[in-house]
Short mmCIF file of C-alpha atoms in Angstrom, two decimals:
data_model
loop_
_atom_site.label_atom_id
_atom_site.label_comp_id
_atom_site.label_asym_id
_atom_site.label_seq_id
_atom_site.Cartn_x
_atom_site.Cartn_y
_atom_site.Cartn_z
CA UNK A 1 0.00 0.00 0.00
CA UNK A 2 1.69 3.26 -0.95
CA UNK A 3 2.70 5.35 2.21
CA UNK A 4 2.19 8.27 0.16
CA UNK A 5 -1.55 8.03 -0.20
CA UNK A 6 -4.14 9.43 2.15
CA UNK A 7 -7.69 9.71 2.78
CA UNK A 8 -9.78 13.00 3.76
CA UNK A 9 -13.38 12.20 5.16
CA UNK A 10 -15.88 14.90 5.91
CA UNK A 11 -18.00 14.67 8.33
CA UNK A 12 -19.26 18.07 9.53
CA UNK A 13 -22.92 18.28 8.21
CA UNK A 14 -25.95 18.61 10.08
CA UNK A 15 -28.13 15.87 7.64
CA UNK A 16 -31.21 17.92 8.17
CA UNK A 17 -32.94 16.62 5.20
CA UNK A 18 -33.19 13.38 6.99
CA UNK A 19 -34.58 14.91 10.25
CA UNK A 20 -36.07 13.52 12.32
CA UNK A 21 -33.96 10.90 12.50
CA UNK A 22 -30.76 12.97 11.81
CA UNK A 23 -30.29 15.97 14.30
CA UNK A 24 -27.52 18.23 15.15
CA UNK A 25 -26.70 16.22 17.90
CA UNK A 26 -26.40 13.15 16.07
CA UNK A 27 -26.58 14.13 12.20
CA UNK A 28 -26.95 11.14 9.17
CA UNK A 29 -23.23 10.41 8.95
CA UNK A 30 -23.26 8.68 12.07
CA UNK A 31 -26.37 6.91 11.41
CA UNK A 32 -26.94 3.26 9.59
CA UNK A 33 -29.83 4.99 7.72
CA UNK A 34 -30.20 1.88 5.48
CA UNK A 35 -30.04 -0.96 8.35
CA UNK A 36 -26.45 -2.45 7.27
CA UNK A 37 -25.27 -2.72 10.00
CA UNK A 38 -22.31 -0.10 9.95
CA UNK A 39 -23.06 3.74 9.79
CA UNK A 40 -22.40 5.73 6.39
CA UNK A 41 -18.77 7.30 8.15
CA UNK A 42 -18.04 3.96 9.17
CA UNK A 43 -18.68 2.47 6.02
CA UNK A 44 -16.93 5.05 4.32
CA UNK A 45 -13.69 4.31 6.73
CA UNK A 46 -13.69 1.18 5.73
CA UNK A 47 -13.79 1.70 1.90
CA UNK A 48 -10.63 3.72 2.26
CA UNK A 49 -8.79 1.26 4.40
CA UNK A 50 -8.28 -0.38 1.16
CA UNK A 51 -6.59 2.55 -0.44
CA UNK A 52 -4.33 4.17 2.33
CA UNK A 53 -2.81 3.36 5.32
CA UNK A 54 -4.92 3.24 8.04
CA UNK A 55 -2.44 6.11 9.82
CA UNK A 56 -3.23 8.31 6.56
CA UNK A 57 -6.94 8.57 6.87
CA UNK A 58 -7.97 11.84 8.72
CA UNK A 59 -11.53 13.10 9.60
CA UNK A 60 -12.61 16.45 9.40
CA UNK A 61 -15.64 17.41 11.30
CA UNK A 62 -17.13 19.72 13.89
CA UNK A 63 -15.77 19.35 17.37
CA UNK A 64 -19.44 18.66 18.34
CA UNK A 65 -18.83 15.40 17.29
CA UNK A 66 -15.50 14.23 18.47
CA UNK A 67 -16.96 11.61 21.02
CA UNK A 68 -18.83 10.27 18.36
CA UNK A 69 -16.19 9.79 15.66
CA UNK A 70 -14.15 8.08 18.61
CA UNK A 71 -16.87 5.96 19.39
CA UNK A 72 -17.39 4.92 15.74
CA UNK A 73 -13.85 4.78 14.43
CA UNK A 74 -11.42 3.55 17.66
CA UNK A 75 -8.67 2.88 15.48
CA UNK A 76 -8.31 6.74 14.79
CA UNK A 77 -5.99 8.51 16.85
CA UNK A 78 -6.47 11.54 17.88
CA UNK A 79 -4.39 13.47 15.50
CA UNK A 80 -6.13 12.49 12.84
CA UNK A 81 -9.86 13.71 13.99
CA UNK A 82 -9.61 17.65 12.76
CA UNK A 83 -12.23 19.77 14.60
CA UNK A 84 -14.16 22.55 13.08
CA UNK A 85 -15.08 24.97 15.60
CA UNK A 86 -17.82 26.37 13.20
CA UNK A 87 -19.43 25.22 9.64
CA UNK A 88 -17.85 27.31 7.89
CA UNK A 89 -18.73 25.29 4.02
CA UNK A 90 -16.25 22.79 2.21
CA UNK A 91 -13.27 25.09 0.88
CA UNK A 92 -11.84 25.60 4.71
CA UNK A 93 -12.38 22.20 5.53
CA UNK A 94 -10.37 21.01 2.51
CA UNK A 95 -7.58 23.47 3.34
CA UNK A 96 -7.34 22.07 7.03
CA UNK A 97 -7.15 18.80 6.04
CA UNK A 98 -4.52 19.29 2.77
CA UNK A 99 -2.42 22.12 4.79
CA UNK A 100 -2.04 19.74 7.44
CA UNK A 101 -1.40 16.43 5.08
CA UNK A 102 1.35 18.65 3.10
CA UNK A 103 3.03 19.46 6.04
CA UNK A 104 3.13 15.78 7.38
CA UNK A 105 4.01 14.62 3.71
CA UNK A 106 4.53 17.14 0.92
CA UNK A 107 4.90 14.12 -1.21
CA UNK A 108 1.14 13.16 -0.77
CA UNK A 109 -1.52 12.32 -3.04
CA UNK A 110 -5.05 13.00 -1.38
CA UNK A 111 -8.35 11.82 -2.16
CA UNK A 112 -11.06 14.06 -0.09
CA UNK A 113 -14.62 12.44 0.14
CA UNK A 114 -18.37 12.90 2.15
CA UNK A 115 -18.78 10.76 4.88
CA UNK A 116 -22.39 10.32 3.80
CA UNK A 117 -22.51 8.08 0.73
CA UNK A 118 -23.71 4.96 -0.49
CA UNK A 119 -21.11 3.11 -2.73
CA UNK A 120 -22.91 -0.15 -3.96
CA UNK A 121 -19.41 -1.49 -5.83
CA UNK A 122 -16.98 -1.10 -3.54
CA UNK A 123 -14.16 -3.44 -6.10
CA UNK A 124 -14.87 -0.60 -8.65
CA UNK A 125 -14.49 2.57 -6.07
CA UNK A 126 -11.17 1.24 -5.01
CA UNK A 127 -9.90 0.63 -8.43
CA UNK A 128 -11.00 4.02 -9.73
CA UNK A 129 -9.96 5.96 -6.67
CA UNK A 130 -6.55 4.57 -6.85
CA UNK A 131 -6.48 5.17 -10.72
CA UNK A 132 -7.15 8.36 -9.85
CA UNK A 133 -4.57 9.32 -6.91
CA UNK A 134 -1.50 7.71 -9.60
CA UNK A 135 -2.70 10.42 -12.17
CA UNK A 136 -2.59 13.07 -9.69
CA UNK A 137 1.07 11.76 -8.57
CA UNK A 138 2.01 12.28 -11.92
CA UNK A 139 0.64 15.16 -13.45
CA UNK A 140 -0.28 18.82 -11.63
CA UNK A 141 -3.79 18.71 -11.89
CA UNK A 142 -6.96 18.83 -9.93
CA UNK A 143 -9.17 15.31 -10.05
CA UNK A 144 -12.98 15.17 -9.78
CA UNK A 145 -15.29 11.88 -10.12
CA UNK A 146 -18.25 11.98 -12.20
CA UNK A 147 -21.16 9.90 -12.17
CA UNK A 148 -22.38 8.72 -15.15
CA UNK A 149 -25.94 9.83 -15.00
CA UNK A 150 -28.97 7.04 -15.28
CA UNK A 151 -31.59 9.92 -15.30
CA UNK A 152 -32.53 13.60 -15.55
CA UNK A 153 -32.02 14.72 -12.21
CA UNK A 154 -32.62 17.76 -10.76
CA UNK A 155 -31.03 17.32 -7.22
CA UNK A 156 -27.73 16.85 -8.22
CA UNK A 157 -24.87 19.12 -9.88
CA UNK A 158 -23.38 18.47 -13.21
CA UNK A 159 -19.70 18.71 -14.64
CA UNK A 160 -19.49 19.42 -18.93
CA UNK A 161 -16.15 17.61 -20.10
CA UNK A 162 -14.82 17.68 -23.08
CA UNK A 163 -12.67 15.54 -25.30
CA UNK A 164 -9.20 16.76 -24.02
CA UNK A 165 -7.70 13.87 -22.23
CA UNK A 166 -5.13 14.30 -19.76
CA UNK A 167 -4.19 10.77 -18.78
CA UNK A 168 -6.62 7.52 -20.60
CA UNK A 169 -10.01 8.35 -19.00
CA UNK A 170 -9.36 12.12 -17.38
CA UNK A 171 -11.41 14.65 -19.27
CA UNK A 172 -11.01 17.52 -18.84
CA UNK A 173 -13.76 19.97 -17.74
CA UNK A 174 -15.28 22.93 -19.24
CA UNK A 175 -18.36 23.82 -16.92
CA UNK A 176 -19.93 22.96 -13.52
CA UNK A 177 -23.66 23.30 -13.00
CA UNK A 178 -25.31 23.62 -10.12
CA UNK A 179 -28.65 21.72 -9.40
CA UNK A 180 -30.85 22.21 -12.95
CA UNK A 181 -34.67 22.62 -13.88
CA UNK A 182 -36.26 19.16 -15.44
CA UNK A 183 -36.03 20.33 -18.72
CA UNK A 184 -31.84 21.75 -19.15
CA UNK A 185 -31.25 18.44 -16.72
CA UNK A 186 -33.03 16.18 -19.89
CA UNK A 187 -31.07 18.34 -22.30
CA UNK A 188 -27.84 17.51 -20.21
CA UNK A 189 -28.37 13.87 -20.60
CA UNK A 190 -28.91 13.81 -24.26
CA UNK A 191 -25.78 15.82 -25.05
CA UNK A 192 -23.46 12.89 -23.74
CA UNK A 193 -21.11 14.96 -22.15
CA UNK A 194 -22.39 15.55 -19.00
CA UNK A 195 -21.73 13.52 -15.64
CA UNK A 196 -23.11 13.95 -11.92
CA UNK A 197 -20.84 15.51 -9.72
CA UNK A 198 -20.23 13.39 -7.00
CA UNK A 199 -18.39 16.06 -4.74
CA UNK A 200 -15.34 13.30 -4.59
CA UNK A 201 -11.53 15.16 -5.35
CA UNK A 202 -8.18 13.55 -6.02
CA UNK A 203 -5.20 15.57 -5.75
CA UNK A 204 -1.46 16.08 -4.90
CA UNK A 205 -0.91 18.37 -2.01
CA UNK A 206 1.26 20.30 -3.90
CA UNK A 207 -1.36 21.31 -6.56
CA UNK A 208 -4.31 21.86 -3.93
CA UNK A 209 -1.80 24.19 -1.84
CA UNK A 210 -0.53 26.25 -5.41
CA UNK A 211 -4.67 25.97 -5.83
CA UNK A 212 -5.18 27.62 -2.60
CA UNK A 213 -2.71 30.41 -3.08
CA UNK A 214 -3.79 31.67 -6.60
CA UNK A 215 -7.64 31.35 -6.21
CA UNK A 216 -8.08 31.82 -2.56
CA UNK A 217 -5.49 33.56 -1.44
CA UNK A 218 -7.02 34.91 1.99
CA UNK A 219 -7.59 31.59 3.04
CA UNK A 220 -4.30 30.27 1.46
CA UNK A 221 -2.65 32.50 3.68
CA UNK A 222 -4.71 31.23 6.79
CA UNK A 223 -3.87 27.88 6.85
CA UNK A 224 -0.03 28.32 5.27
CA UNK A 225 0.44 30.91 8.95
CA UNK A 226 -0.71 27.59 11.12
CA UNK A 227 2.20 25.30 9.14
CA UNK A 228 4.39 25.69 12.42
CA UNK A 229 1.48 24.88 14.88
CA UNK A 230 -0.11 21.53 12.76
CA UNK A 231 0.97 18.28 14.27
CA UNK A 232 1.39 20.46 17.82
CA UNK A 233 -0.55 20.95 21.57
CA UNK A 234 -1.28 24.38 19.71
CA UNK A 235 -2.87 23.21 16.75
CA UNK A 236 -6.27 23.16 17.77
CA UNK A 237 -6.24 27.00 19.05
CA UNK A 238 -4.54 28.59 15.94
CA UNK A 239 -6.99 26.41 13.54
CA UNK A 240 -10.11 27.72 15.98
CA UNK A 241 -8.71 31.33 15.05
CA UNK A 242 -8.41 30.68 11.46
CA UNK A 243 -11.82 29.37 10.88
CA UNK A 244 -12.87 32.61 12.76
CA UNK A 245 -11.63 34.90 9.55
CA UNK A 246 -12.31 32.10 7.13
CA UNK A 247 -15.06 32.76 4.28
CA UNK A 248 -18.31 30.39 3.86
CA UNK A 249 -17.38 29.31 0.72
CA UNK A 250 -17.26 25.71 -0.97
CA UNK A 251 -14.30 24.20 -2.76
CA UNK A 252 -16.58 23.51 -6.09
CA UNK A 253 -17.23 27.39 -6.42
CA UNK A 254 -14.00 28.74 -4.64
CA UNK A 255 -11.59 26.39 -7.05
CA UNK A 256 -12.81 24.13 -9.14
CA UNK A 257 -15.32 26.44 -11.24
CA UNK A 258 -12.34 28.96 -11.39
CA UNK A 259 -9.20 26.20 -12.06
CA UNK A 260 -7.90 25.50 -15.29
CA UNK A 261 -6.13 21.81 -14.87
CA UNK A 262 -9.80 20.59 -13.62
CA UNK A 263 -10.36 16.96 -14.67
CA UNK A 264 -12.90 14.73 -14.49
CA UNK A 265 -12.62 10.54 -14.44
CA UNK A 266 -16.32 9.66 -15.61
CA UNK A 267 -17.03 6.60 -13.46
CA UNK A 268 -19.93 3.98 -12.20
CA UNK A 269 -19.15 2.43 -9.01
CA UNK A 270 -22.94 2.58 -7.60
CA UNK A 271 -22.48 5.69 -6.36
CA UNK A 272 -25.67 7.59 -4.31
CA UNK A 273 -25.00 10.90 -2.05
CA UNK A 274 -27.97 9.82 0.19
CA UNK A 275 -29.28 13.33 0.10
CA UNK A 276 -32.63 12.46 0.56
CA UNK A 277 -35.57 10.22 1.60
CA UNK A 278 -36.37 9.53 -1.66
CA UNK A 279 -32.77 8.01 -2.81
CA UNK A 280 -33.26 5.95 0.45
CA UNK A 281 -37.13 4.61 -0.96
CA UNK A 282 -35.12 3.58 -4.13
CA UNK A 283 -32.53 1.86 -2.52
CA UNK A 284 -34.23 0.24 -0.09
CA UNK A 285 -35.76 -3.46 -0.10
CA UNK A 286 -39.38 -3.00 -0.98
CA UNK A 287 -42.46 -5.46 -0.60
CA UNK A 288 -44.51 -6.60 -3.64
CA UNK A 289 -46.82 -3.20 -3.53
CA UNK A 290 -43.28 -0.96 -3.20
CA UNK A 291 -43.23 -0.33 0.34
CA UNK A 292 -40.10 0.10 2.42
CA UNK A 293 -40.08 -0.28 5.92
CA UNK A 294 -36.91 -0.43 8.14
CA UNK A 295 -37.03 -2.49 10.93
CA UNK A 296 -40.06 -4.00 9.33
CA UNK A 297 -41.03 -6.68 12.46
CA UNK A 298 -43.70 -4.47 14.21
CA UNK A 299 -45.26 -2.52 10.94
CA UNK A 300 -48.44 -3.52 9.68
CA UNK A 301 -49.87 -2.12 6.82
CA UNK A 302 -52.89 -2.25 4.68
CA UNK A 303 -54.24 -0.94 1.39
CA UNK A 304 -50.68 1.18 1.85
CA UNK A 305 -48.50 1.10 -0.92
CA UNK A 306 -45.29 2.85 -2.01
CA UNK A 307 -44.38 4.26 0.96
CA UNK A 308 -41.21 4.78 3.09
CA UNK A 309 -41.59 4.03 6.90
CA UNK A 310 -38.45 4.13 9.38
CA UNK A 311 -39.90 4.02 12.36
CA UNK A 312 -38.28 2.67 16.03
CA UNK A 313 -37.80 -1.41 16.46
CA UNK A 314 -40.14 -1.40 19.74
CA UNK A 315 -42.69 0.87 18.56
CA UNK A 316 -45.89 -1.15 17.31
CA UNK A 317 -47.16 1.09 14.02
CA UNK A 318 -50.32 -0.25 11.39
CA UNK A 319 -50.60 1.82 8.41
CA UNK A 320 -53.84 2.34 6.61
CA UNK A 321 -55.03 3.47 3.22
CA UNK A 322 -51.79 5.40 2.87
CA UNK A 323 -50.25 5.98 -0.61
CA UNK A 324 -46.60 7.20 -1.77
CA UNK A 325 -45.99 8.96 1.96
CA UNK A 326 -43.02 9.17 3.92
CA UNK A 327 -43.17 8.07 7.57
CA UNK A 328 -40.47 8.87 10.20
CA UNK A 329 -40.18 8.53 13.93
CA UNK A 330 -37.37 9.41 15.88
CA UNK A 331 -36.42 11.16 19.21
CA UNK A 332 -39.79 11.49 20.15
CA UNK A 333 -40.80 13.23 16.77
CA UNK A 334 -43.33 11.67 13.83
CA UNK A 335 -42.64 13.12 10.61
CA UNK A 336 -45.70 12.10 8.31
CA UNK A 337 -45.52 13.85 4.60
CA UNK A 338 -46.47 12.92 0.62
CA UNK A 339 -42.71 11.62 -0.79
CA UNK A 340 -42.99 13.95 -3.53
CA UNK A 341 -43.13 17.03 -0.83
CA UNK A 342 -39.84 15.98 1.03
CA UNK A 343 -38.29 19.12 0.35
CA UNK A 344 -39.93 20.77 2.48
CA UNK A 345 -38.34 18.89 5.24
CA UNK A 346 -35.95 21.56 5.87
CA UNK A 347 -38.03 24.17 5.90
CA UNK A 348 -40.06 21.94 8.30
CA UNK A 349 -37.17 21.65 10.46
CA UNK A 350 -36.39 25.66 10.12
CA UNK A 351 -40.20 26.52 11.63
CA UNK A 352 -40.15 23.62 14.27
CA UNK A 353 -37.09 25.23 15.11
CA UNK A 354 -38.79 28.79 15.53
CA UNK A 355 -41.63 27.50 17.45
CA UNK A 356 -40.12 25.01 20.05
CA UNK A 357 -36.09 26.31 20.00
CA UNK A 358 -33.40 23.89 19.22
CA UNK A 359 -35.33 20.55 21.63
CA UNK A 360 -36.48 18.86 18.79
CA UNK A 361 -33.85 19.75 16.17
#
């Protein structure tokens, strides 16, 4: 296994379009949302235990949830849990984790992933992640995976690549999109040149770092001041500084919308972000009338069909007459809504918020 390779997991989000069941306490990430067994970050840890050393994996997330990574990953030391004393987006998060990587090993190759995704073929992420972090060893550029998209959808962004090849499969890009209407989504899928973006980056530390400095300089220059204090007992308060004058920005618009050695590795590895209840309906076992119900033992349902119910193991629940709904219980909230409304969960979440504080969020 190559010494020179590491991993970059984030884990800061709050998951609130799974609320209920995910809450700022205790967001998705550290949930097994799809009854596997394992939680999505421990999942996720695993997948890149077959790619780096276990020493070279480092998680970046809010220092709310320390205990929790601890508790979920006990092979990570300390040193490699990097707290976030407030969200702050993905472009500071990136820099903390790559500042600190370079100045472990300026010879390292970094692959930078969500903690919160479903990879179905886990043979084929490997393979194409490590494709990916050799091309990045060899060449000064800035790696991004694309999905290969099954369907017009609107809840994901999209990366335009052209036929400029860097290295076999590496395209590289000419636009980012964010999320698009129905119809430029449809006409994105019958040009053939358009992938899902997968917010999943491969890069040396070198070029992230030169990245840093040309297109965000400010924040280059807040993480390159804390090179003395990484890997120190003064780490932690110079970072919690830094993030004070960092931007909210993310690392899609702050550098790779703006970069010009962006490239893009169009891949298929079952990839799903999770990002809502929906993707979880369509991954999810369903009955012979489409229902899916995790734990199923103590649901009953009749003349119900197409519907997705996560509801406690001990709590008793019969369902009647109920068609294509979404029904969630969790810390002593029920969450009952048509699946084509779910997103208005978060503005859900934003009024129960207003009307009963931060108890039930």
């Amino acid at each position: 296994m190559n010494k020179n390779y590491y991993a970059i997991i984030m884990a800061g989000g709050i998951g609130s379009r799974f609320w209920p069941i995910s809450r700022t306490s205790h967001p998705k990430q550290f949930i097994d949302i799809l009854g596997t067994g394992k939680t999505l970050i421990q999942n996720t840890y695993d997948r890149f235990l077959k790619v780096c050393p276990k020493e070279n994996i480092f998680v970046v997330t809010n220092e709310n949830y320390t205990s929790l990574v601890k508790e979920q990953l006990p092979d990570m030391a300390d040193n490699q849990i990097l707290t976030e004393p407030v969200m702050r987006n993905t472009a500071p998060c990136v820099a903390y984790g790559c500042f600190k990587i370079e100045s472990i090993n300026p010879d390292a190759v970094i692959v930078v992933a969500p903690s919160d995704h479903l990879i179905l073929d886990e043979p084929g992420f490997v393979n194409t992640i490590e494709k990916s972090l050799k091309v990045a060893s060899e060449n000064d550029c800035l790696i991004t995976l694309g999905i290969k998209p099954s369907r017009p959808d609107t809840g994901y962004g999209y990366i335009q690549f052209t036929d400029n090849i860097l290295s076999e499969d590496f395209h590289k890009v000419k636009t980012f999109t964010e999320k698009p209407t129905l119809d430029i989504a449809k006409t994105f899928i019958q040009s053939g040149d358009f992938l899902w973006n997968a917010g999943i980056f491969v890069w040396s530390a070198n070029a992230i770092v030169n990245a840093f400095g040309q297109y965000l300089p400010d924040m280059n220059d807040i993480f390159a001041d804390a090179r003395p204090f990484y890997n120190t007992d003064n780490e932690r308060n110079h970072v919690n500084q830094a993030y004070m004058q960092c931007t909210n920005i993310s690392i899609d618009y702050g550098i790779m919308e703006k970069a010009n050695n962006v490239y893009v590795l169009p891949s298929e590895f079952g990839w799903s972000d999770l990002g809502t209840w929906a993707s979880i309906y369509e991954l999810s076992d369903k009955d012979y009338v489409g229902n899916a119900v995790i734990p199923s033992e103590k649901v009953i349902m009749y003349d119900s069909s197409n519907c997705m119910v996560n509801v406690p193991e001990d709590k008793l629940v019969i369902l009647q007459g109920l068609h294509d709904f979404i029904v969630v219980e969790s810390n002593n909230t029920l969450l009952i809504c048509p699946r084509d409304q779910e997103q208005n969960v978060k503005k859900v979440v934003a009024d129960v918020k207003q009307q009963f504080g931060t108890k039930y969020i």
